[in-house]
GROMACS .gro file of C-alpha atoms in nm:
model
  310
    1UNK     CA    1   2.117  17.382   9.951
    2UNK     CA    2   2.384  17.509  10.196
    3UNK     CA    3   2.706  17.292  10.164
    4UNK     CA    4   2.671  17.199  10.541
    5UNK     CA    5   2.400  16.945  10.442
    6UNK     CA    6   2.542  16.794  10.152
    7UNK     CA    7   2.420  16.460  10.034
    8UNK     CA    8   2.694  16.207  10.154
    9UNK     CA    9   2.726  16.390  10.518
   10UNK     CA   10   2.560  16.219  10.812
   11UNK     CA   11   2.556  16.272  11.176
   12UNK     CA   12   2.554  15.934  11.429
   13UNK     CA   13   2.346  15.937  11.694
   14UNK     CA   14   2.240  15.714  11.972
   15UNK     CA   15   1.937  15.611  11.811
   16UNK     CA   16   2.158  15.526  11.482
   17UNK     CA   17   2.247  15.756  11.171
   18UNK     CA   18   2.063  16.052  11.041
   19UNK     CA   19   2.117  16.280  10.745
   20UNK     CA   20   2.303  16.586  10.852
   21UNK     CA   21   2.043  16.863  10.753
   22UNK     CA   22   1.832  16.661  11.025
   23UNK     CA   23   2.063  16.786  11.310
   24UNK     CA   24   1.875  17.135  11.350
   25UNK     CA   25   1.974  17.405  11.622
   26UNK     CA   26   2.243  17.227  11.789
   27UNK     CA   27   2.404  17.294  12.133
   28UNK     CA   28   2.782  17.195  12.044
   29UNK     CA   29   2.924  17.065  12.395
   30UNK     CA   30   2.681  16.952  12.638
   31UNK     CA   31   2.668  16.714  12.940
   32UNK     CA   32   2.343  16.533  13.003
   33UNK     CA   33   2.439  16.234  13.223
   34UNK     CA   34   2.789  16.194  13.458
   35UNK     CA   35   2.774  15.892  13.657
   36UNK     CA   36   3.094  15.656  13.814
   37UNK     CA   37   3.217  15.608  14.110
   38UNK     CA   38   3.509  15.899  14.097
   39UNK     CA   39   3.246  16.165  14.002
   40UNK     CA   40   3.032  16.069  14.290
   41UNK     CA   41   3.325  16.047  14.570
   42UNK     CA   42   3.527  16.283  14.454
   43UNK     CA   43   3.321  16.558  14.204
   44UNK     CA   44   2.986  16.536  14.368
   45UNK     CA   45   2.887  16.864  14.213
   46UNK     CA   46   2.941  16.709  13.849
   47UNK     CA   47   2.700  16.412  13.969
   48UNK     CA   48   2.429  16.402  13.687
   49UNK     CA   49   2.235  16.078  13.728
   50UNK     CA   50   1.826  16.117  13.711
   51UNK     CA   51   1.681  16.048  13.414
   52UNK     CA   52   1.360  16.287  13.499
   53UNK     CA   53   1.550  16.573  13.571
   54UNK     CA   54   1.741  16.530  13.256
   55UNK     CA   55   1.388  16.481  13.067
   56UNK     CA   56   1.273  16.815  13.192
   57UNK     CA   57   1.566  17.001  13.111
   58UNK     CA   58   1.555  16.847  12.730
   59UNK     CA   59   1.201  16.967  12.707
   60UNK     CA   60   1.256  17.312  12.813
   61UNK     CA   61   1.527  17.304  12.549
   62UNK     CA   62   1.335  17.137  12.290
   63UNK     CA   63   1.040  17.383  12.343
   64UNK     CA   64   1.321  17.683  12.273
   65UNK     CA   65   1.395  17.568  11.926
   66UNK     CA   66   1.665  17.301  12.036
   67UNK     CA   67   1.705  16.956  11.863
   68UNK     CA   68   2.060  16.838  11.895
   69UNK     CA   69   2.274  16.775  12.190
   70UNK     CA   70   2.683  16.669  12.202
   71UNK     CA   71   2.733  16.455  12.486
   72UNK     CA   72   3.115  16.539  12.565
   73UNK     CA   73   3.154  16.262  12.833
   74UNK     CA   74   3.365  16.028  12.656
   75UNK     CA   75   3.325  15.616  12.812
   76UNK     CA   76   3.459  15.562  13.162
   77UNK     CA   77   3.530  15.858  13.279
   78UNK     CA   78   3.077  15.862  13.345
   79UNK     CA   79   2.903  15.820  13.010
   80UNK     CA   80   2.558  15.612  13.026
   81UNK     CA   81   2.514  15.487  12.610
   82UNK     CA   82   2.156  15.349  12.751
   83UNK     CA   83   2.068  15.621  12.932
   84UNK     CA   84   2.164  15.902  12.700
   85UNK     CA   85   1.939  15.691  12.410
   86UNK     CA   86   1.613  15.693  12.687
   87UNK     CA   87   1.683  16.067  12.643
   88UNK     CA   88   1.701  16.098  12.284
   89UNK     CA   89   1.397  15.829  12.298
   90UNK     CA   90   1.148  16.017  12.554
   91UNK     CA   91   1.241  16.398  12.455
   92UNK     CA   92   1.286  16.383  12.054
   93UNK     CA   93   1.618  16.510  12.113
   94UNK     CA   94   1.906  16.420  11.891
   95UNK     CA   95   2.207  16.302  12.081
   96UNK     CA   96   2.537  16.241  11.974
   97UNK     CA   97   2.799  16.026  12.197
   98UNK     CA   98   3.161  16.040  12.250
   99UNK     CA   99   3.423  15.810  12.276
  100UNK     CA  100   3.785  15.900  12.295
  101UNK     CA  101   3.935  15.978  12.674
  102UNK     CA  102   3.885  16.285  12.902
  103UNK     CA  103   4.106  16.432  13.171
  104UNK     CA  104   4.325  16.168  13.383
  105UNK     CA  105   4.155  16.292  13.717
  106UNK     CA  106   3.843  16.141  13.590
  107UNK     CA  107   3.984  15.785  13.601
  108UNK     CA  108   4.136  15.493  13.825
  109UNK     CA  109   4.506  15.484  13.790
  110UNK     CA  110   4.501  15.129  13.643
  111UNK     CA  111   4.294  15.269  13.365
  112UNK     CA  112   4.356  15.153  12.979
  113UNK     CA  113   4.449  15.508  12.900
  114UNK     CA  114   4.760  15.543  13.113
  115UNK     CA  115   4.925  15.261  12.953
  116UNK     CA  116   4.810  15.096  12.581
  117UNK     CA  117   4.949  15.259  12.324
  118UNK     CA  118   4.832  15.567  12.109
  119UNK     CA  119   4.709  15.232  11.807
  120UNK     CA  120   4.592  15.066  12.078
  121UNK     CA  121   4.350  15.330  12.222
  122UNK     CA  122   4.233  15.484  11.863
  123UNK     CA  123   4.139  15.080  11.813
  124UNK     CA  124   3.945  15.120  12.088
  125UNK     CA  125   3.760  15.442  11.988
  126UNK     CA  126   3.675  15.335  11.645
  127UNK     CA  127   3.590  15.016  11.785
  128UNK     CA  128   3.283  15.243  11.990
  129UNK     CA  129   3.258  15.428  11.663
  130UNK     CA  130   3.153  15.148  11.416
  131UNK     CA  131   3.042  14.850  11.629
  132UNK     CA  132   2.783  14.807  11.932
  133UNK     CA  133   2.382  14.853  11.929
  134UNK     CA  134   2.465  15.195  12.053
  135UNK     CA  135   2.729  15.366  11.855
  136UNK     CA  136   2.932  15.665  11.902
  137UNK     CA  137   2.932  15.980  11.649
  138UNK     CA  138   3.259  16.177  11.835
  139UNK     CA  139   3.565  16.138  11.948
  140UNK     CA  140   3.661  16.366  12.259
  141UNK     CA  141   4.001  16.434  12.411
  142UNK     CA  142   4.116  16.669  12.692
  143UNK     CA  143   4.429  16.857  12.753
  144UNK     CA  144   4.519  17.071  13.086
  145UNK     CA  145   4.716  17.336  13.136
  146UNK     CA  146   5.043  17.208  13.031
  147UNK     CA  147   5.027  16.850  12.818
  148UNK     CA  148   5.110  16.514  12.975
  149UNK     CA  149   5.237  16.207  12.799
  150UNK     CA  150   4.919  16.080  12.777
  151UNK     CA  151   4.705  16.342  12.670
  152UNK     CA  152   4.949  16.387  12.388
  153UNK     CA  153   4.908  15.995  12.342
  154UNK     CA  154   4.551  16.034  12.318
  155UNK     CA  155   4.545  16.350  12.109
  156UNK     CA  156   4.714  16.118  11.837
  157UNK     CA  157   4.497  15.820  11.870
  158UNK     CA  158   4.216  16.021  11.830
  159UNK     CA  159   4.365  16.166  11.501
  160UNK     CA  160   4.455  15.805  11.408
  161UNK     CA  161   4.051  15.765  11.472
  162UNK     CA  162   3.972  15.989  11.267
  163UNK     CA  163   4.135  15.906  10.981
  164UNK     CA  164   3.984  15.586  11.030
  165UNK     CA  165   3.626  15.633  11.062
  166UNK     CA  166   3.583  15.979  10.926
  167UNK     CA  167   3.442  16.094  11.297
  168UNK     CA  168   3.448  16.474  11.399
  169UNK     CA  169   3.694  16.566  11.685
  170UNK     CA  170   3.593  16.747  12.026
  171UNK     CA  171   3.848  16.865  12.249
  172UNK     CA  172   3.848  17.011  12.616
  173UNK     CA  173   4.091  17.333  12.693
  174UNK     CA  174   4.195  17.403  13.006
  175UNK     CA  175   4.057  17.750  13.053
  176UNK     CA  176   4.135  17.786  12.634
  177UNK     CA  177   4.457  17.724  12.691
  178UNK     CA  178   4.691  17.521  12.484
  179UNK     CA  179   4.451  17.582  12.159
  180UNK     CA  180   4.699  17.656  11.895
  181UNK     CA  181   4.950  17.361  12.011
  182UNK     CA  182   4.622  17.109  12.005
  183UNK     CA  183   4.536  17.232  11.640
  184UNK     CA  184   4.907  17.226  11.566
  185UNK     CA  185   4.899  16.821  11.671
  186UNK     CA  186   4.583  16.765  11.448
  187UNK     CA  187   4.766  16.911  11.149
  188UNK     CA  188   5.071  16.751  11.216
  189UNK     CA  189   4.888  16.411  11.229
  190UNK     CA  190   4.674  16.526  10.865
  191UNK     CA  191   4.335  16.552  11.073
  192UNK     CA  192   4.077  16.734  10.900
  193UNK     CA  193   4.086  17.075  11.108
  194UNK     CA  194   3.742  17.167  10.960
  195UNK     CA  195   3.609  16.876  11.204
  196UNK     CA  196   3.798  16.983  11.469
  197UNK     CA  197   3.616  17.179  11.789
  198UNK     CA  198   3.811  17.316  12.065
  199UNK     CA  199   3.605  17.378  12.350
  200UNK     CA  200   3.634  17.619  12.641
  201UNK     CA  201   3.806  17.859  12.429
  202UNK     CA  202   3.633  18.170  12.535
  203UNK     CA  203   3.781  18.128  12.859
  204UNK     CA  204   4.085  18.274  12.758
  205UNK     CA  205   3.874  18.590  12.563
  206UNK     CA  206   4.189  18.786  12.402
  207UNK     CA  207   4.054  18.863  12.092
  208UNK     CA  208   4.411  18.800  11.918
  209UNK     CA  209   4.421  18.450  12.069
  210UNK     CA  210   4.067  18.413  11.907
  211UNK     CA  211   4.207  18.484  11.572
  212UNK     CA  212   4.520  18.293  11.597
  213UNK     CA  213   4.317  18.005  11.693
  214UNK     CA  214   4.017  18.038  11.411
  215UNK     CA  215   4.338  18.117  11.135
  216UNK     CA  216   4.451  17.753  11.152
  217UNK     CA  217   4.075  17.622  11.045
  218UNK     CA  218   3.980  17.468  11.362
  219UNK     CA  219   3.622  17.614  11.540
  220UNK     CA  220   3.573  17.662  11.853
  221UNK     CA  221   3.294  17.624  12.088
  222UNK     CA  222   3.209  17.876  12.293
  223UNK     CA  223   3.028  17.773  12.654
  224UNK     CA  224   3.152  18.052  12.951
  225UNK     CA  225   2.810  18.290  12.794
  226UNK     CA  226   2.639  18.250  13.150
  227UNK     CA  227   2.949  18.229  13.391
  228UNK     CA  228   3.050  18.596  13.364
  229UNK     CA  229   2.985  18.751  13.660
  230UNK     CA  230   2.974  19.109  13.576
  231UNK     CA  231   2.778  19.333  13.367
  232UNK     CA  232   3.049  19.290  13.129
  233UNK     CA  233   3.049  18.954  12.904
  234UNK     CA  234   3.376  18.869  12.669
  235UNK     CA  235   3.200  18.585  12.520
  236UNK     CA  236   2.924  18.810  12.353
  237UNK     CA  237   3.187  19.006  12.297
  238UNK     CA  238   3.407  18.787  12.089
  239UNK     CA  239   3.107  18.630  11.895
  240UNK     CA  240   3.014  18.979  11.750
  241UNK     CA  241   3.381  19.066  11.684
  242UNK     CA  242   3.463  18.800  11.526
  243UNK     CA  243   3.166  18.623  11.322
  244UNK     CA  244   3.224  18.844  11.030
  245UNK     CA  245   3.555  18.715  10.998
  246UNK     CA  246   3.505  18.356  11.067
  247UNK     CA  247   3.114  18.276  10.979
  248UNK     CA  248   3.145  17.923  10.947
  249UNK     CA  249   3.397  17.849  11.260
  250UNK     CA  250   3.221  17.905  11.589
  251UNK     CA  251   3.008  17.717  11.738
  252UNK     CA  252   2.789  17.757  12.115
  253UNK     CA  253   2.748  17.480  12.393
  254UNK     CA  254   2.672  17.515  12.750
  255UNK     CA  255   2.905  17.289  12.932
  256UNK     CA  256   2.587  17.268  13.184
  257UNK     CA  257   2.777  16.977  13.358
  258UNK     CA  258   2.641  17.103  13.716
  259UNK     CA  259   2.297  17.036  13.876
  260UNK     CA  260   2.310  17.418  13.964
  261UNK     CA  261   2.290  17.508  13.626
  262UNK     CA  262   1.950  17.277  13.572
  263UNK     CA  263   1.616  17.421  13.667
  264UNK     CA  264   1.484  17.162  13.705
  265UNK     CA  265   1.746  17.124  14.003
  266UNK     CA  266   1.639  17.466  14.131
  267UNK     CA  267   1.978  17.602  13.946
  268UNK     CA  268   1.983  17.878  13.692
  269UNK     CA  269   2.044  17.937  13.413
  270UNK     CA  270   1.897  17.619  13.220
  271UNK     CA  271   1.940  17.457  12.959
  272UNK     CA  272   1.727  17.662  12.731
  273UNK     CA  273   1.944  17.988  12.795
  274UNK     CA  274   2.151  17.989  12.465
  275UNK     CA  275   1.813  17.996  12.269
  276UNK     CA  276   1.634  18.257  12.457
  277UNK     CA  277   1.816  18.474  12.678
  278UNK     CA  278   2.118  18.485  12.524
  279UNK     CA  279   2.049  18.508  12.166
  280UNK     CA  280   1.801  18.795  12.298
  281UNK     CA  281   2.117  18.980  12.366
  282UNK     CA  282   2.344  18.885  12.081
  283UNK     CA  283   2.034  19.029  11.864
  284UNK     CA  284   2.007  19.347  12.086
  285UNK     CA  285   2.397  19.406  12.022
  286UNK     CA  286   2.339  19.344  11.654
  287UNK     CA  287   2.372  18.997  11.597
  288UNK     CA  288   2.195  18.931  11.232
  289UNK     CA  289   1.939  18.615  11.206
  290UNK     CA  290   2.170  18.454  10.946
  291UNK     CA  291   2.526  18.469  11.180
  292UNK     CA  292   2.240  18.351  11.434
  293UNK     CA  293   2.172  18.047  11.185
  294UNK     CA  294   2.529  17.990  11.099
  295UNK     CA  295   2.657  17.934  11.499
  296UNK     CA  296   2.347  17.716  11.596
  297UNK     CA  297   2.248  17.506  11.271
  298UNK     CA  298   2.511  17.563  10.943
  299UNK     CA  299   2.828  17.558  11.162
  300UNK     CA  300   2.753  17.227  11.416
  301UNK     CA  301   2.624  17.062  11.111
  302UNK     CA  302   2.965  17.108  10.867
  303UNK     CA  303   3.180  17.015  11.206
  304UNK     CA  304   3.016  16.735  11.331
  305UNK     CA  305   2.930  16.568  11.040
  306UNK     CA  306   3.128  16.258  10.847
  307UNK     CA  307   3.215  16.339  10.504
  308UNK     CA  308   3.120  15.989  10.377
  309UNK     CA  309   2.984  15.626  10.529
  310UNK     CA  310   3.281  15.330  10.627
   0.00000   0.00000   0.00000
């Protein structure tokens, strides 16, 4: 058996726990429903609220191999618990949550995050880990281009969370930057860096960077695949480079978090992409089925899983 699905690892999903080597082909960052009042005013093209356009873009995934979806939309800032389990319930798709605390632009300014404490706020994510008739299975925090007191704040409650619960770790770059000082907090605070994912990584695609970053133990999810606009493409490029080095650290999301990305919005490229045009081109450039395997099933599953039950 690979070591990804050993015995005591388990994966939490909306519709409760499952054993890891259940998760399947996994997309490691995905957004599948944005909905509050900021997103609507103010980030109308992040607006993802219809539950039959979601369906539909689930099912093309699902009928390209897919299984497992992480929901990176942590609470307030436009996560829907019920909806996302109608999802999982309707399409057979395995969704994970996330609590933790995203970007500040995605909030009121009298939100909980600006002012309770680092204990206070990983209280509050293990809280959504453990307790509720829908749980969480992630914890996902956000740093921009330079860090602000509170994203460091949060970056340290979520390691507190962590060590708590035993949860995995998701983290938004800011166009990959600020990756080795994120996985430098993590260490400092003893988080497990093999359950640590920094996302957005390949938007920064200097292949040093790359290996700096993978060096400390962290992976890294790798989403910009469709948003190169030229013939050329530095994610592809980067995933051939450097999965011979690091088999068992990257990992491949979408980010889709735009109706114009959904077909079944009239956008392009859908959600189904990763699975068939893109790995059509990884396997042209030489890609092997098993480094195929490793990014989509072995990988997600040794990442996102917790190591034991609390």
């Amino acid at each position: 058996m690979n070591p990804s699905f050993a015995s005591d690892r388990f994966f939490r999903t909306v519709l409760g726990d499952l054993p890891v080597k259940e998760m399947g082909v996994c997309y490691a960052h995905e957004h599948l429903w944005i909905d509050s009042p900021i997103v609507r005013e103010e980030m109308p093209e992040y607006h993802l609220n219809d539950l039959n356009l979601a369906i539909q873009e689930l099912q093309s995934f699902r009928a390209a191999g897919g299984q497992t979806c992480m929901d990176a939309m942590p609470g307030d800032a436009g996560r829907g618990l019920a909806q996302l389990a109608q999802l999982s319930q309707i399409t057979g798709t395995h969704i994970v949550a996330s609590t933790g605390a995203h970007l500040a632009k995605y909030y009121e300014k009298n939100h909980w995050s600006f002012h309770e404490s680092s204990e206070a706020m990983a209280q509050q994510f293990i809280t959504e880990i453990e307790t509720g008739e829908i749980k969480t299975g992630l914890i996902k925090v956000a740093s921009g281009e330079q860090w602000t007191d509170r994203e460091r704040k949060t970056f340290e409650a979520a390691a507190q969370a962590h060590q708590k619960t035993g949860a995995p770790i998701l983290t938004h770059t800011e166009q990959g930057l600020l990756a080795l000082e994120q996985a430098a907090l993590f260490q400092k605070e003893g988080v497990k860096l093999s359950h640590v994912v920094l996302s957005h990584t390949d938007r920064t695609p200097d292949i040093g960077y790359h290996r700096e970053i993978l060096s400390t133990g962290v992976c890294v999810e790798y989403d910009s695949a469709f948003r190169w606009k030229e013939d050329r493409n530095p994610t592809r490029d980067l995933i051939l480079q450097l999965i011979p080095e690091f088999p068992g650290q990257i990992l491949l999301g979408m980010d889709a978090a735009r109706k114009s990305y959904w077909k079944s919005c009239g956008g392009t490229p859908g959600l189904d992409y990763l699975l068939t045009d893109f790995k059509r081109v990884l396997m042209q450039r030489g890609l092997s089925e098993s480094q195929w395997t490793n990014i989509m099933i072995h990988n997600p599953a040794a990442a996102y899983s917790f190591r034991s039950r609390f």
